[in-house]
Coordinates of C-alpha atoms in Angstrom, one line a residue:
M1 CA 92.4 97.0 77.5
E2 CA 95.5 95.0 77.6
P3 CA 96.7 94.9 73.6
Y4 CA 99.3 92.2 74.5
A5 CA 96.9 89.7 76.2
E6 CA 96.5 86.4 74.9
V7 CA 93.6 86.2 72.2
Q8 CA 91.0 84.5 74.3
E9 CA 91.4 86.4 77.1
S10 CA 91.9 89.5 75.4
Y11 CA 88.3 89.3 73.8
R12 CA 86.9 88.1 77.0
R13 CA 88.1 90.9 78.9
F14 CA 87.0 93.2 76.2
A15 CA 83.5 92.0 76.4
T16 CA 83.3 93.1 80.0
E17 CA 84.5 96.4 79.2
A18 CA 82.2 97.1 76.2
T19 CA 79.0 96.4 78.0
D20 CA 77.4 99.6 76.5
S21 CA 77.7 98.3 73.0
P22 CA 75.5 95.1 73.0
T23 CA 77.1 94.5 69.5
F24 CA 80.7 94.4 70.8
T25 CA 79.8 92.1 73.6
A26 CA 78.5 89.6 71.7
W27 CA 81.0 89.9 69.0
A28 CA 83.8 89.6 71.8
L29 CA 82.2 86.7 73.3
G30 CA 81.7 85.0 70.1
V31 CA 85.1 85.4 69.3
A32 CA 86.2 84.3 72.9
G33 CA 84.5 81.0 72.4
D34 CA 85.6 80.3 68.8
P35 CA 88.9 78.5 68.2
E36 CA 88.5 78.9 64.4
V37 CA 88.4 83.0 64.7
Q38 CA 90.8 82.9 67.4
A39 CA 93.4 80.9 65.2
W40 CA 92.8 83.7 62.3
I41 CA 93.2 86.4 64.8
R42 CA 96.5 84.7 66.0
T43 CA 98.1 85.2 62.4
L44 CA 98.2 88.8 63.1
P45 CA 101.1 90.7 64.5
D46 CA 100.6 90.8 68.6
L47 CA 99.6 94.5 68.7
K48 CA 97.0 94.0 65.7
Q49 CA 95.0 91.5 67.4
Q50 CA 93.1 93.8 69.8
P51 CA 89.3 93.5 69.4
N52 CA 88.5 97.2 68.7
L53 CA 90.8 97.2 65.5
V54 CA 89.7 93.9 64.2
F55 CA 86.2 94.9 64.6
A56 CA 86.6 98.5 63.2
A57 CA 88.3 96.8 60.4
A58 CA 85.7 94.2 59.5
R59 CA 83.0 97.2 60.0
H60 CA 85.0 99.5 57.5
H61 CA 84.5 96.7 54.8
G62 CA 80.9 96.4 55.3
V63 CA 80.4 94.0 58.0
P64 CA 77.0 95.3 59.6
A65 CA 77.2 96.6 63.2
P66 CA 74.6 96.4 64.7
G67 CA 74.4 93.0 63.3
P68 CA 75.1 89.3 64.5
Y69 CA 78.2 87.9 65.2
D70 CA 78.0 85.4 62.4
G71 CA 78.4 88.1 60.0
L72 CA 82.0 89.0 61.6
R73 CA 82.8 85.3 61.4
A74 CA 82.0 84.9 58.0
A75 CA 83.8 87.9 57.0
L76 CA 87.1 87.3 58.9
L77 CA 87.1 83.6 57.8
A78 CA 86.6 84.3 54.1
D79 CA 89.4 87.3 54.2
G80 CA 92.4 85.2 53.5
A81 CA 96.1 85.9 53.8
E82 CA 95.9 89.0 51.6
G83 CA 92.2 90.2 51.9
P84 CA 91.1 93.7 52.4
I85 CA 90.2 93.3 56.4
R86 CA 93.6 92.0 57.0
A87 CA 95.3 95.0 55.1
T88 CA 93.3 97.4 56.7
I89 CA 94.2 95.8 60.3
L90 CA 97.9 95.9 59.2
A91 CA 97.8 99.6 58.1
R92 CA 95.6 101.2 61.0
A93 CA 95.6 101.6 64.4
T94 CA 93.2 102.3 67.3
Q95 CA 93.4 106.0 67.6
T96 CA 90.2 106.6 69.2
N97 CA 90.7 110.3 70.4
E98 CA 87.9 110.2 72.8
V99 CA 87.1 114.1 73.7
G100 CA 84.6 112.9 76.3
R101 CA 87.8 111.9 78.5
L102 CA 88.4 115.8 79.1
A103 CA 85.6 115.7 81.5
T104 CA 88.0 113.6 83.8
L105 CA 91.2 115.3 82.8
V106 CA 90.1 119.2 83.3
P107 CA 89.9 118.5 87.3
A108 CA 93.6 116.9 86.9
F109 CA 94.5 120.2 84.9
A110 CA 92.8 122.6 87.4
G111 CA 95.4 122.7 89.9
F112 CA 98.4 123.8 88.0
A113 CA 99.2 127.4 87.3
G114 CA 98.2 128.7 83.8
P115 CA 98.6 129.6 81.3
L116 CA 99.2 125.9 79.9
A117 CA 101.4 124.3 77.6
L118 CA 99.5 121.0 76.7
L119 CA 101.7 118.3 75.3
E120 CA 99.6 115.1 74.5
V121 CA 101.5 111.7 74.1
G122 CA 99.7 109.7 71.6
A123 CA 97.8 112.5 70.2
S124 CA 96.3 111.1 67.3
A125 CA 94.4 113.9 65.6
G126 CA 94.6 116.1 68.6
L127 CA 91.2 116.3 69.3
C128 CA 91.8 116.1 73.1
L129 CA 93.9 119.3 73.1
Y130 CA 91.2 121.7 73.5
P131 CA 89.9 121.8 77.1
D132 CA 89.2 125.2 76.8
R133 CA 86.8 124.9 73.9
W134 CA 84.2 122.6 75.7
G135 CA 81.5 123.1 78.5
Y136 CA 81.2 120.5 81.1
A137 CA 78.3 119.1 82.9
W138 CA 79.7 117.1 86.2
A139 CA 76.8 115.3 88.2
T140 CA 78.0 115.5 91.5
E141 CA 76.3 113.8 94.8
T142 CA 75.0 117.5 95.6
G143 CA 73.8 118.5 92.3
E144 CA 75.3 119.5 88.9
V145 CA 78.2 121.9 88.2
L146 CA 78.1 123.4 85.0
L147 CA 81.3 125.1 83.4
G148 CA 81.3 126.9 80.1
D149 CA 79.0 126.8 77.2
E150 CA 77.1 124.1 75.2
P151 CA 78.4 121.7 74.1
R152 CA 78.9 120.5 77.4
L153 CA 80.7 117.0 78.2
P154 CA 78.8 115.0 80.7
C155 CA 80.4 113.1 83.7
R156 CA 79.1 111.6 86.9
V157 CA 81.5 112.6 89.6
R158 CA 81.7 110.9 93.1
G159 CA 84.1 112.0 96.1
P160 CA 85.8 115.4 96.5
A161 CA 87.2 116.0 93.0
P162 CA 88.6 119.6 92.5
L163 CA 85.9 120.7 89.8
P164 CA 87.3 124.1 88.4
A165 CA 85.3 127.2 88.5
Q166 CA 86.9 128.5 85.1
L167 CA 88.0 126.9 81.9
P168 CA 91.8 126.3 81.7
E169 CA 94.2 129.0 79.9
V170 CA 95.8 127.2 77.0
A171 CA 98.8 129.2 75.6
W172 CA 100.2 126.1 73.3
R173 CA 99.2 123.0 72.1
G174 CA 100.8 120.1 70.6
G175 CA 101.4 116.3 70.6
I176 CA 103.4 113.3 69.6
D177 CA 102.3 110.1 67.7
L178 CA 103.6 107.4 65.6
H179 CA 101.0 107.9 63.1
P180 CA 99.2 111.1 63.4
L181 CA 96.0 111.8 62.0
D182 CA 95.6 114.9 59.8
V183 CA 92.2 116.5 61.1
T184 CA 91.4 117.9 57.6
D185 CA 91.6 114.6 55.9
P186 CA 88.2 113.0 55.5
D187 CA 89.8 109.5 55.3
A188 CA 91.4 110.0 58.6
T189 CA 88.5 111.4 60.4
G190 CA 86.3 108.9 58.9
W191 CA 88.5 106.2 60.5
L192 CA 88.0 107.8 63.8
E193 CA 83.9 107.4 63.3
T194 CA 84.6 103.8 62.6
L195 CA 86.6 103.2 66.0
V196 CA 83.4 104.4 67.6
W197 CA 81.2 101.7 69.0
P198 CA 78.2 100.9 66.9
E199 CA 75.3 101.9 69.1
Q200 CA 77.2 105.2 70.5
D201 CA 75.6 107.7 68.3
E202 CA 76.3 110.6 71.0
R203 CA 79.9 109.7 71.0
R204 CA 79.9 110.0 67.0
T205 CA 78.2 113.3 67.2
R206 CA 80.5 114.6 69.7
L207 CA 83.6 113.4 67.4
R208 CA 82.3 115.4 64.6
Q209 CA 82.0 118.3 66.7
A210 CA 85.6 117.8 67.9
V211 CA 86.8 117.4 64.4
E212 CA 85.4 120.9 63.7
V213 CA 87.1 122.4 66.7
A214 CA 90.6 121.2 65.7
R215 CA 90.1 122.1 62.3
A216 CA 89.6 125.7 63.0
D217 CA 93.0 125.8 65.1
P218 CA 95.1 122.5 64.1
P219 CA 97.5 121.6 66.9
T220 CA 101.3 121.0 66.3
I221 CA 101.6 117.3 66.2
V222 CA 105.2 115.8 65.7
T223 CA 105.4 112.3 64.3
G224 CA 107.9 110.0 66.2
D225 CA 108.4 107.7 69.1
L226 CA 107.1 109.1 72.5
V227 CA 110.2 108.4 74.4
A228 CA 112.5 109.7 71.9
E229 CA 110.7 113.0 71.0
L230 CA 109.2 113.8 74.5
P231 CA 112.2 115.7 76.3
G232 CA 112.8 118.0 73.3
L233 CA 109.2 119.0 73.0
V234 CA 108.8 119.4 76.8
E235 CA 111.5 121.8 76.2
R236 CA 109.9 123.6 73.3
A237 CA 106.6 124.0 75.1
S238 CA 108.1 125.5 78.2
A239 CA 108.4 128.9 76.4
Y240 CA 104.6 129.1 76.4
G241 CA 103.5 128.5 80.0
T242 CA 103.3 125.3 82.5
V243 CA 103.9 122.2 80.6
V244 CA 101.4 119.3 81.1
V245 CA 102.4 116.1 79.6
F246 CA 99.3 113.9 79.4
H247 CA 98.1 110.9 77.8
S248 CA 94.8 108.7 77.9
A249 CA 94.6 105.0 76.8
V250 CA 97.9 105.5 75.0
I251 CA 100.9 103.6 77.0
A252 CA 98.9 100.5 77.0
Y253 CA 100.2 99.9 73.4
L254 CA 103.8 100.1 74.4
P255 CA 105.3 96.7 75.1
P256 CA 105.8 96.3 79.1
P257 CA 109.5 97.2 78.9
R258 CA 108.7 100.4 76.9
R259 CA 105.9 101.3 79.1
R260 CA 108.7 101.1 82.2
E261 CA 111.0 103.2 80.1
F262 CA 108.3 105.9 79.6
D263 CA 107.6 105.8 83.5
A264 CA 111.1 106.5 84.2
L265 CA 111.6 109.2 81.7
V266 CA 108.5 111.4 82.7
R267 CA 109.0 111.0 86.4
G268 CA 112.4 112.2 85.6
L269 CA 110.8 115.3 83.8
V270 CA 108.8 116.1 86.8
A271 CA 111.3 115.5 89.3
D272 CA 113.4 118.2 87.4
G273 CA 110.8 120.6 87.5
A274 CA 110.4 120.4 83.6
C275 CA 106.7 119.7 83.4
H276 CA 103.6 118.1 85.2
W277 CA 102.4 114.6 84.3
V278 CA 98.6 113.7 84.0
S279 CA 98.0 109.9 83.1
N280 CA 94.8 108.2 82.7
E281 CA 95.4 104.4 81.8
A282 CA 94.0 101.0 82.6
P283 CA 95.5 99.9 86.1
Q284 CA 98.0 97.2 84.9
V285 CA 99.5 99.7 82.4
L286 CA 101.5 101.7 84.9
P287 CA 101.6 99.9 88.0
S288 CA 103.8 102.6 89.7
V289 CA 101.0 104.9 89.7
T290 CA 98.1 102.3 90.5
R291 CA 99.8 101.3 93.7
T292 CA 99.6 104.8 95.2
G293 CA 95.7 104.3 95.4
P294 CA 93.2 102.3 97.0
P295 CA 93.5 98.5 95.5
I296 CA 91.6 97.8 92.4
P297 CA 89.7 94.4 92.2
E298 CA 91.5 92.5 89.4
G299 CA 89.6 92.9 86.0
H300 CA 87.6 95.6 87.5
P301 CA 86.8 98.0 84.2
T302 CA 88.4 101.4 85.2
F303 CA 90.9 103.9 84.4
V304 CA 93.5 105.2 86.9
L305 CA 93.9 108.8 86.8
G306 CA 97.3 110.2 87.9
I307 CA 98.9 113.4 88.8
D308 CA 102.8 113.6 88.6
G309 CA 102.7 109.8 89.5
Q310 CA 100.3 109.6 92.1
M311 CA 96.5 107.9 91.7
V312 CA 94.0 110.6 92.5
A313 CA 90.9 108.8 90.7
Q314 CA 89.4 106.4 89.0
T315 CA 87.5 107.1 85.6
H316 CA 85.4 105.5 82.7
G317 CA 87.2 105.0 79.7
H318 CA 85.2 107.3 77.6
G319 CA 85.0 110.0 80.4
R320 CA 81.5 109.1 81.6
A321 CA 82.4 108.9 85.4
L322 CA 84.9 110.2 87.8
R323 CA 85.6 108.9 91.3
W324 CA 88.2 111.0 93.1
V325 CA 90.0 109.1 95.7
G326 CA 93.0 111.7 96.0

């Protein structure tokens, strides 16, 4: 998803990305063909116009999902300049924190010498900082590869992915976020549930499990700007092991000039030997990573998984599939 895209384009694109949610596909197509609702959305700040945030805020205030587009349309147009849906959109953010992505990130972590000091950029509640507390079920072309105990995160794998034979050893886990969510706060974790797409009960169950894992051992999450805070946290984490800076569906929320600044910063840290870097973003977000791998057709719904600035795989946005190309 490109949060800074024009409204009609953004919602049309989201419809193709949300094919495993019939409700969100219908809602996104409805908005893409509805000039009146588009005009309402355009009154929001640019970063607040994104489909997932608008839809989640509407659901938060009672719009049925699953439910018809007409219900969403009526609620948005009745909301007014100071309505509750608008207030929630302005106050909240899309901090999905999808733990299923670990099934695609762990093979990238496998190449680093442990113990690891994991530092997540845009950590939200920090649910993805526990790759050692989950099991994995990778469905490969030659059979299923299992690692760890239940519950296991499932993932379809194509290509010669370096699937590990043991769980990563994590000595320290921390993160940075502008607005970190407190994993012990029911309101914060309730918002995370609202961000899960309507028909995806399996993801909702997994989210609740992830919250319990994090509550038992809360991570260290610093409130602040990721560019400003990253060098200091990398230095702090280095006392515990091999520092791995990682992020998934986060850098897209930075304006393009800020994305380039982050890219240059983290590449400098890698070049200095201060850390490794695992990125998992849409193709257009970090073009310096994307262009190191096979061409990706325009509009193809995939993430690009990179290690130290080199594309190694294409991944499903929620971690369901991994195609190794590195």
